[in-house]
Amino acid sequence: GESVGLHLPTLSVQEGDNSIINCAYSNSASDYFIWYKQESGKGPQFIIDIRSNMDKRQGQRVTVLLNKTVKHLSLQIAATQPGDSAVYFCAENAGNMLTFGGGTRLMVKP
Amino acid sequence: EAGVTQFPSHSVIEKGQTVTLRCDPISGHDNLYWYRRVMGKEIKFLLHFVKESKQDESGMPNNRFLAERTGGTYSTLKVQPAELEDSGVYFCASSQGLQLRQYFGPGTRLTVT
């Protein structure tokens, strides 16, 4: 897949457990943040987003937390399933372009 | 509704050749973006179109890369002549109006040998 050659931190969780993926962003002026999931051979798929005037947003089985004080973003996945195995990217909006983090590989053990 | 599509999915060319990548955004999306990930690196922004106009091309690496979006619908990204370091995956994304959420295509894997 696209991540060959890219050393990614890996999070390994047991099926059914909750997962927390962390991300540090760099631009204190960023006002929009987004999480993507990328499976092998596919493009980044939108999961959830959040604006800087919020500190928490929930979706279906996913929650994004934003801490602007320390420029930290996290993605929580409840009851992790095998289909959640993928590489997860956070991205911040600077102007109209997205600046991506390096990604975290999530591996779900059955 | 069809998502963002890209063609080809894979391209293998020799150094010095020319390759043209195509992106069809989601219908009605005025904003079209090109990104790429080269080996071992993060996904990086290349440029942004609003309709047929280049809004921001600050990420284009050099003048061997030419992006067009004539008519404001699909876009092409031409690399001429290709170099080894151009190998990677090229992603296209689109968004609607003033919305910040960008939807990505599956990418084109370019291999320059």
XYZ file of N, CA and C in Angstrom:
669
model
N 0.811 -1.206 0.000
C 0.000 0.000 0.000
C 0.849 1.264 0.000
N 0.228 2.403 0.150
C 0.950 3.664 0.043
C 1.905 3.869 1.192
N 1.712 3.125 2.312
C 2.532 3.384 3.473
C 3.867 2.649 3.426
N 4.128 1.877 2.360
C 5.410 1.183 2.266
C 6.520 2.204 2.299
N 7.494 1.945 3.144
C 8.605 2.871 3.245
C 8.356 3.966 4.251
N 7.131 4.164 4.677
C 6.827 5.195 5.646
C 6.709 4.534 7.005
N 7.622 4.875 7.930
C 7.585 4.263 9.236
C 6.470 4.905 10.033
N 5.490 4.097 10.412
C 4.344 4.621 11.121
C 4.290 4.057 12.517
N 3.942 4.899 13.494
C 3.657 4.326 14.811
C 2.440 3.421 14.697
N 2.431 2.368 15.473
C 1.365 1.378 15.399
C 0.681 1.245 16.731
N -0.642 1.195 16.668
C -1.455 0.939 17.843
C -2.146 -0.398 17.625
N -1.923 -1.309 18.544
C -2.519 -2.626 18.435
C -3.537 -2.791 19.559
N -4.778 -3.089 19.202
C -5.831 -3.214 20.205
C -6.601 -4.510 19.990
N -7.237 -4.931 21.032
C -8.071 -6.120 20.975
C -9.449 -5.737 20.457
N -9.993 -6.581 19.642
C -11.360 -6.343 19.147
C -12.309 -6.115 20.319
N -13.090 -5.077 20.203
C -14.055 -4.749 21.259
C -13.563 -3.684 22.217
N -12.236 -3.506 22.267
C -11.689 -2.460 23.137
C -11.847 -1.099 22.477
N -11.617 -0.064 23.257
C -11.622 1.296 22.705
C -10.212 1.658 22.241
N -10.153 2.452 21.190
C -8.865 2.902 20.645
C -8.763 4.410 20.780
N -7.551 4.872 21.078
C -7.305 6.307 21.109
C -6.077 6.586 20.270
N -6.255 7.387 19.252
C -5.153 7.764 18.368
C -4.893 9.250 18.563
N -3.635 9.585 18.781
C -3.279 10.965 19.105
C -2.556 11.643 17.956
N -2.633 12.950 17.972
C -2.013 13.746 16.917
C -1.659 15.111 17.488
N -0.456 15.565 17.194
C -0.049 16.911 17.562
C -0.023 17.747 16.296
N -0.599 18.920 16.349
C -0.562 19.779 15.172
C 0.346 20.963 15.427
N 0.663 21.663 14.365
C 1.746 22.643 14.476
C 1.292 24.101 14.422
N 0.200 24.362 13.712
C -0.179 25.744 13.442
C -1.268 26.211 14.401
N -0.915 27.109 15.294
C -1.890 27.580 16.266
C -3.023 28.375 15.611
N -2.821 28.799 14.356
C -3.870 29.539 13.647
C -4.853 28.623 12.933
N -4.604 27.324 12.922
C -5.527 26.391 12.261
C -6.871 26.417 12.954
N -7.932 26.459 12.150
C -9.259 26.567 12.742
C -10.166 25.399 12.387
N -9.596 24.409 11.757
C -10.405 23.260 11.348
C -9.500 22.047 11.309
N -10.032 20.931 11.807
C -9.238 19.717 11.898
C -10.084 18.544 11.431
N -9.406 17.557 10.862
C -10.160 16.454 10.258
C -9.368 15.161 10.418
N -10.084 14.084 10.610
C -9.476 12.757 10.669
C -9.890 11.958 9.444
N -8.886 11.287 8.895
C -9.124 10.400 7.757
C -8.650 8.991 8.103
N -9.285 8.037 7.474
C -8.900 6.632 7.569
C -8.462 6.192 6.189
N -7.325 5.518 6.119
C -6.877 5.039 4.821
C -6.569 3.549 4.874
N -7.288 2.820 4.060
C -7.034 1.390 3.909
C -6.125 1.172 2.718
N -5.469 0.035 2.732
C -4.499 -0.260 1.697
C -5.108 -0.163 0.307
N -4.457 0.594 -0.573
C -4.908 0.711 -1.947
C -6.039 1.691 -2.163
N -6.430 2.400 -1.104
C -7.535 3.362 -1.218
C -7.077 4.741 -0.817
N -7.895 5.721 -1.130
C -7.596 7.080 -0.728
C -8.068 7.350 0.686
N -7.655 8.469 1.275
C -8.119 8.829 2.612
C -9.642 8.986 2.637
N -10.261 8.383 3.607
C -11.712 8.417 3.758
C -12.065 9.255 4.976
N -12.952 10.224 4.792
C -13.374 11.110 5.883
C -13.992 10.314 7.027
N -13.569 10.663 8.268
C -14.173 10.056 9.450
C -14.983 11.092 10.217
N -14.303 12.151 10.655
C -14.948 13.155 11.481
C -14.108 14.417 11.434
N -14.759 15.554 11.631
C -14.030 16.816 11.658
C -14.497 17.656 12.834
N -13.736 18.723 13.110
C -14.074 19.594 14.229
C -13.502 20.980 13.967
N -14.253 21.979 14.322
C -13.767 23.346 14.215
C -13.132 23.768 15.530
N -12.330 24.815 15.459
C -11.549 25.193 16.636
C -12.390 25.816 17.739
N -13.657 26.159 17.438
C -14.512 26.713 18.495
C -15.188 25.615 19.321
N -14.804 24.373 19.045
C -15.326 23.233 19.793
C -14.156 22.471 20.387
N -14.421 21.707 21.465
C -13.359 20.863 21.986
C -13.706 19.384 21.908
N -14.919 19.089 21.495
C -15.321 17.690 21.392
C -16.422 17.578 20.354
N -16.349 16.498 19.592
C -17.425 16.219 18.642
C -17.559 14.712 18.520
N -18.818 14.254 18.494
C -19.049 12.812 18.453
C -19.729 12.419 17.162
N -19.322 11.253 16.667
C -19.990 10.653 15.525
C -20.433 9.259 15.927
N -20.625 8.431 14.926
C -21.001 7.067 15.219
C -19.761 6.268 15.607
N -19.650 5.898 16.834
C -18.525 5.142 17.421
C -17.218 5.924 17.459
N -17.205 7.142 16.972
C -15.987 7.934 16.994
C -16.223 9.257 17.701
N -15.158 9.713 18.374
C -15.174 11.002 19.058
C -13.849 11.684 18.778
N -13.903 12.955 18.464
C -12.682 13.731 18.295
C -12.605 14.740 19.430
N -11.432 14.836 20.027
C -11.170 15.794 21.093
C -10.089 16.756 20.629
N -10.302 18.017 20.914
C -9.358 19.048 20.510
C -8.900 19.822 21.734
N -7.596 19.900 21.925
C -7.016 20.687 23.012
C -6.122 21.738 22.371
N -6.666 22.934 22.251
C -5.920 23.991 21.551
C -4.754 24.500 22.380
N -4.843 24.353 23.691
C -3.779 24.857 24.565
C -2.452 24.167 24.278
N -2.528 22.868 24.072
C -1.309 22.109 23.796
C -1.249 21.630 22.351
N -2.172 22.113 21.517
C -2.202 21.771 20.095
C -2.220 20.256 19.886
N -3.245 19.646 20.480
C -3.358 18.197 20.451
C -4.752 17.795 20.026
N -4.778 16.764 19.226
C -6.030 16.237 18.683
C -6.046 14.739 18.938
N -7.184 14.198 19.289
C -7.257 12.755 19.439
C -8.526 12.211 18.805
N -8.428 10.965 18.380
C -9.568 10.252 17.807
C -9.831 9.038 18.677
N -11.031 8.931 19.180
C -11.397 7.786 19.983
C -12.379 6.933 19.190
N -12.090 5.656 19.123
C -12.972 4.712 18.450
C -13.494 3.748 19.495
N -14.794 3.694 19.646
C -15.402 2.799 20.625
C -15.622 1.421 20.014
N -15.438 0.420 20.858
C -15.695 -0.976 20.457
C -15.041 -1.280 19.110
N -13.735 -1.173 19.086
C -12.985 -1.319 17.849
C -13.257 -2.662 17.182
N -13.420 -2.607 15.872
C -13.742 -3.789 15.086
C -12.627 -4.093 14.094
N -12.538 -5.314 13.605
C -11.492 -5.634 12.614
C -11.508 -4.705 11.405
N -12.680 -4.261 11.011
C -12.785 -3.353 9.873
C -12.220 -1.967 10.134
N -11.880 -1.701 11.378
C -11.265 -0.413 11.709
C -9.763 -0.428 11.451
N -9.203 -1.583 11.182
C -7.773 -1.673 10.903
C -7.443 -0.853 9.662
N -6.538 0.099 9.823
C -6.192 1.015 8.734
C -5.127 1.968 9.254
N -4.727 2.902 8.410
C -3.867 4.000 8.836
C -4.751 5.225 9.026
N -4.575 5.910 10.125
C -5.391 7.075 10.456
C -4.527 8.331 10.414
N -5.050 9.334 9.718
C -4.346 10.601 9.583
C -5.172 11.726 10.178
N -4.491 12.606 10.907
C -5.128 13.863 11.262
C -4.624 14.909 10.265
N -5.414 15.933 10.068
C -5.001 17.021 9.193
C -5.561 18.325 9.741
N -4.815 19.384 9.571
C -5.262 20.705 9.999
C -5.413 21.580 8.766
N -6.365 22.482 8.857
C -6.611 23.377 7.742
C -5.865 24.671 7.951
N -4.976 24.958 7.017
C -4.241 26.221 7.001
C -4.569 26.892 5.673
N -5.388 27.902 5.688
C -5.890 28.446 4.439
C -6.877 27.454 3.894
N -6.753 27.076 2.661
C -7.636 26.065 2.093
C -6.962 24.724 1.925
N -5.679 24.623 2.244
C -5.025 23.348 2.090
C -4.973 22.619 3.424
N -4.925 21.316 3.325
C -4.784 20.497 4.509
C -3.310 20.147 4.716
N -2.884 20.222 5.964
C -1.552 19.782 6.335
C -1.711 18.512 7.149
N -1.125 17.435 6.660
C -1.332 16.119 7.251
C -0.243 15.768 8.255
N -0.643 15.001 9.259
C 0.300 14.363 10.147
C 0.829 13.100 9.492
N 1.739 12.430 10.177
C 2.398 11.272 9.603
C 1.564 10.010 9.577
N 0.524 9.964 10.381
C -0.333 8.789 10.384
C -0.005 7.801 11.477
N -1.008 7.053 11.896
C -0.871 5.979 12.882
C -1.556 4.752 12.318
N -0.853 3.625 12.401
C -1.466 2.388 11.927
C -2.205 1.727 13.079
N -3.475 1.444 12.884
C -4.281 0.743 13.887
C -4.438 -0.713 13.464
N -4.035 -1.609 14.353
C -4.190 -3.043 14.087
C -5.137 -3.604 15.135
N -6.144 -4.295 14.682
C -7.149 -4.850 15.576
C -6.980 -6.360 15.633
N -6.754 -6.853 16.821
C -6.558 -8.287 17.016
C -7.898 -8.946 17.314
N -8.225 -10.025 16.587
C -9.520 -10.672 16.817
C -9.551 -11.445 18.130
N -24.339 8.953 -5.198
C -23.476 10.002 -5.780
C -22.066 9.465 -5.924
N -21.461 9.647 -7.095
C -20.112 9.160 -7.332
C -19.137 10.011 -6.548
N -18.073 9.369 -6.067
C -17.039 10.093 -5.352
C -16.025 10.644 -6.316
N -14.907 11.078 -5.768
C -13.806 11.564 -6.584
C -13.165 10.365 -7.285
N -12.943 10.502 -8.570
C -12.303 9.412 -9.311
C -10.994 9.894 -9.913
N -10.062 8.969 -10.027
C -8.763 9.289 -10.585
C -8.357 8.227 -11.586
N -7.625 8.679 -12.582
C -7.176 7.754 -13.630
C -5.773 8.157 -14.080
N -4.856 7.217 -14.301
C -5.027 5.789 -14.029
C -4.836 5.484 -12.546
N -5.036 4.255 -12.166
C -4.780 3.874 -10.777
C -3.290 3.645 -10.559
N -2.632 3.161 -11.606
C -1.192 2.942 -11.545
C -0.570 3.401 -12.861
N 0.655 3.914 -12.775
C 1.395 4.276 -13.972
C 2.874 4.020 -13.718
N 3.471 3.290 -14.629
C 4.908 3.037 -14.549
C 5.540 3.622 -15.802
N 6.441 4.551 -15.619
C 7.085 5.199 -16.767
C 8.582 5.271 -16.512
N 9.315 5.539 -17.573
C 10.756 5.687 -17.442
C 11.108 7.151 -17.211
N 12.199 7.333 -16.544
C 12.711 8.687 -16.315
C 12.791 9.423 -17.643
N 12.343 10.662 -17.652
C 12.370 11.471 -18.862
C 11.081 11.454 -19.658
N 10.218 10.472 -19.366
C 8.937 10.422 -20.068
C 7.934 11.371 -19.438
N 6.796 11.451 -20.085
C 5.719 12.333 -19.638
C 4.539 11.494 -19.174
N 3.899 11.951 -18.115
C 2.704 11.257 -17.641
C 1.650 12.300 -17.310
N 0.427 11.978 -17.610
C -0.694 12.857 -17.289
C -1.694 12.108 -16.423
N -1.962 12.673 -15.283
C -2.919 12.106 -14.340
C -4.219 12.898 -14.442
N -5.307 12.194 -14.250
C -6.608 12.863 -14.357
C -7.395 12.687 -13.072
N -8.146 13.725 -12.738
C -9.026 13.694 -11.566
C -10.397 14.225 -11.951
N -11.423 13.487 -11.599
C -12.803 13.955 -11.738
C -13.359 14.170 -10.337
N -13.649 15.410 -9.991
C -14.153 15.684 -8.637
C -15.617 15.264 -8.510
N -16.108 15.356 -7.299
C -17.538 15.134 -7.077
C -18.305 16.215 -7.839
N -19.361 15.814 -8.497
C -20.136 16.744 -9.307
C -20.610 17.926 -8.465
N -20.360 19.139 -8.991
C -20.800 20.335 -8.290
C -19.778 20.925 -7.334
N -18.660 20.217 -7.140
C -17.623 20.745 -6.250
C -16.733 21.712 -7.025
N -16.726 22.946 -6.564
C -15.906 23.954 -7.229
C -14.423 23.829 -6.885
N -14.156 23.328 -5.677
C -12.781 23.244 -5.205
C -12.178 21.893 -5.552
N -10.991 21.933 -6.117
C -10.275 20.712 -6.462
C -8.834 20.878 -6.015
N -8.339 19.847 -5.355
C -6.995 19.887 -4.773
C -6.182 18.707 -5.301
N -4.881 18.935 -5.412
C -3.948 17.848 -5.672
C -2.991 17.751 -4.490
N -2.750 16.509 -4.080
C -1.797 16.203 -3.018
C -0.931 15.046 -3.524
N 0.186 14.831 -2.842
C 0.949 13.635 -3.167
C 1.693 13.157 -1.928
N 1.957 11.852 -1.941
C 2.820 11.281 -0.927
C 3.958 10.588 -1.653
N 5.155 11.077 -1.434
C 6.317 10.387 -1.968
C 6.868 9.464 -0.898
N 7.694 8.526 -1.310
C 8.147 7.456 -0.426
C 8.701 7.995 0.895
N 8.162 7.476 1.975
C 8.694 7.823 3.282
C 8.267 9.173 3.816
N 7.417 9.853 3.096
C 7.020 11.190 3.521
C 5.505 11.260 3.779
N 5.105 12.387 4.300
C 3.688 12.601 4.575
C 2.956 13.079 3.319
N 1.648 13.044 3.376
C 0.837 13.582 2.294
C 1.032 15.096 2.265
N 1.388 15.603 1.094
C 1.684 17.037 0.964
C 0.802 17.693 -0.083
N 0.377 18.872 0.218
C -0.434 19.686 -0.683
C 0.384 20.112 -1.894
N -0.250 20.076 -3.056
C 0.371 20.570 -4.280
C -0.297 21.867 -4.751
N -1.598 21.791 -5.040
C -2.284 22.997 -5.461
C -3.787 22.876 -5.309
N -4.427 24.043 -5.455
C -5.862 24.173 -5.238
C -6.470 24.982 -6.374
N -7.510 24.407 -6.989
C -8.309 25.111 -7.992
C -9.640 25.531 -7.379
N -10.076 26.736 -7.742
C -11.473 27.100 -7.553
C -12.044 27.258 -8.954
N -12.937 26.381 -9.283
C -13.407 26.251 -10.676
C -12.182 26.088 -11.567
N -12.018 26.946 -12.569
C -10.887 26.743 -13.482
C -9.638 27.523 -13.071
N -9.725 28.291 -11.984
C -8.620 29.155 -11.579
C -7.750 28.508 -10.506
N -6.450 28.719 -10.632
C -5.521 28.242 -9.609
C -5.551 29.214 -8.436
N -6.038 28.740 -7.326
C -6.140 29.567 -6.130
C -4.828 29.596 -5.358
N -4.161 28.444 -5.336
C -2.926 28.314 -4.565
C -2.117 27.193 -5.191
N -0.945 27.510 -5.681
C -0.081 26.458 -6.241
C 1.262 26.448 -5.525
N 1.244 26.845 -4.271
C 2.469 26.965 -3.493
C 3.162 25.628 -3.240
N 2.435 24.536 -3.378
C 3.021 23.233 -3.113
C 3.616 22.538 -4.327
N 3.477 23.134 -5.473
C 4.029 22.509 -6.683
C 5.552 22.509 -6.566
N 6.163 21.338 -6.754
C 7.593 21.229 -6.463
C 8.504 21.949 -7.454
N 8.137 21.983 -8.710
C 8.974 22.647 -9.718
C 8.177 22.766 -11.020
N 8.815 23.338 -12.027
C 8.077 23.614 -13.263
C 7.935 22.391 -14.168
N 8.321 21.239 -13.678
C 8.033 20.019 -14.440
C 6.585 19.569 -14.222
N 5.933 20.176 -13.293
C 4.557 19.828 -12.956
C 3.625 20.915 -13.484
N 2.612 20.487 -14.222
C 1.639 21.429 -14.766
C 0.234 20.894 -14.516
N -0.556 21.681 -13.824
C -1.937 21.284 -13.541
C -2.883 22.196 -14.299
N -3.943 21.591 -14.800
C -4.954 22.360 -15.533
C -6.336 21.896 -15.113
N -7.271 22.814 -15.280
C -8.674 22.467 -15.002
C -9.554 23.298 -15.942
N -9.337 23.087 -17.194
C -10.087 23.798 -18.215
C -11.574 23.457 -18.099
N -12.407 24.487 -18.075
C -13.837 24.244 -17.974
C -14.315 24.071 -16.556
N -13.382 24.003 -15.636
C -13.760 23.923 -14.231
C -14.358 22.617 -13.783
N -14.171 21.549 -14.572
C -14.701 20.252 -14.143
C -13.547 19.358 -13.745
N -13.107 18.468 -14.643
C -12.003 17.579 -14.296
C -10.682 18.327 -14.373
N -9.671 17.741 -13.778
C -8.341 18.345 -13.772
C -7.324 17.317 -14.234
N -6.256 17.829 -14.809
C -5.126 16.976 -15.170
C -3.866 17.513 -14.510
N -2.984 16.602 -14.188
C -1.676 16.944 -13.637
C -0.642 16.247 -14.505
N 0.159 17.048 -15.193
C 1.153 16.511 -16.099
C 2.537 16.649 -15.478
N 3.312 15.609 -15.593
C 4.695 15.639 -15.127
C 5.574 15.414 -16.358
N 6.393 16.417 -16.673
C 7.198 16.360 -17.891
C 8.483 17.156 -17.725
N 9.638 16.537 -17.822
C 9.878 15.100 -17.849
C 9.886 14.527 -16.427
N 9.469 13.317 -16.307
C 9.422 12.685 -14.983
C 10.822 12.343 -14.493
N 11.018 12.484 -13.196
C 12.260 12.118 -12.530
C 11.957 11.028 -11.502
N 13.015 10.358 -11.073
C 12.843 9.243 -10.131
C 12.132 9.688 -8.855
N 12.464 10.900 -8.390
C 11.905 11.369 -7.114
C 10.431 11.733 -7.201
N 9.879 11.673 -8.411
C 8.449 11.959 -8.577
C 7.588 10.742 -8.226
N 8.208 9.614 -8.028
C 7.462 8.395 -7.682
C 6.717 8.593 -6.375
N 5.491 8.136 -6.353
C 4.686 8.259 -5.154
C 3.219 8.073 -5.509
N 2.375 8.460 -4.596
C 0.942 8.384 -4.837
C 0.385 9.796 -4.907
N -0.354 10.069 -5.971
C -0.931 11.384 -6.206
C -2.424 11.317 -5.933
N -2.849 12.137 -4.990
C -4.259 12.166 -4.602
C -4.921 13.444 -5.083
N -6.161 13.294 -5.407
C -6.998 14.438 -5.738
C -8.120 14.488 -4.710
N -8.543 15.689 -4.365
C -9.648 15.851 -3.436
C -10.539 16.983 -3.934
N -11.772 16.980 -3.484
C -12.655 18.085 -3.854
C -13.514 18.477 -2.669
N -13.987 19.698 -2.707
C -14.895 20.182 -1.669
C -15.883 21.150 -2.305
N -16.974 21.356 -1.613
C -18.067 22.168 -2.158
C -18.068 23.564 -1.566
N -18.093 24.559 -2.403
C -18.225 25.942 -1.970
C -17.236 26.319 -0.888
N -17.765 26.827 0.214
C -16.934 27.276 1.327
C -16.707 26.182 2.375
N -17.215 24.988 2.095
C -17.032 23.907 3.058
C -15.579 23.460 3.084
N -15.096 23.156 4.267
C -13.699 22.786 4.431
C -13.458 21.284 4.263
N -14.512 20.497 4.373
C -14.341 19.053 4.307
C -13.963 18.651 2.888
N -12.843 17.964 2.770
C -12.355 17.527 1.472
C -12.525 16.024 1.339
N -12.993 15.613 0.167
C -13.201 14.203 -0.135
C -12.123 13.769 -1.124
N -11.488 12.678 -0.789
C -10.347 12.232 -1.565
C -10.701 11.125 -2.545
N -9.947 11.109 -3.635
C -10.029 10.008 -4.568
C -9.097 8.886 -4.137
N -9.087 7.808 -4.899
C -8.286 6.632 -4.534
C -6.798 6.803 -4.787
N -6.431 7.834 -5.540
C -5.021 8.063 -5.802
C -4.528 7.393 -7.070
N -3.458 7.935 -7.600
C -2.723 7.316 -8.712
C -1.317 7.021 -8.212
N -0.937 5.755 -8.304
C 0.421 5.387 -7.905
C 1.323 5.553 -9.109
N 2.281 6.451 -9.016
C 3.229 6.712 -10.100
C 4.587 6.126 -9.731
N 5.098 5.321 -10.629
C 6.434 4.764 -10.453
C 7.297 5.194 -11.631
N 8.375 5.882 -11.320
C 9.315 6.320 -12.349
C 10.574 5.475 -12.222
N 10.941 4.790 -13.304
C 12.097 3.869 -13.244
C 13.280 4.387 -14.062
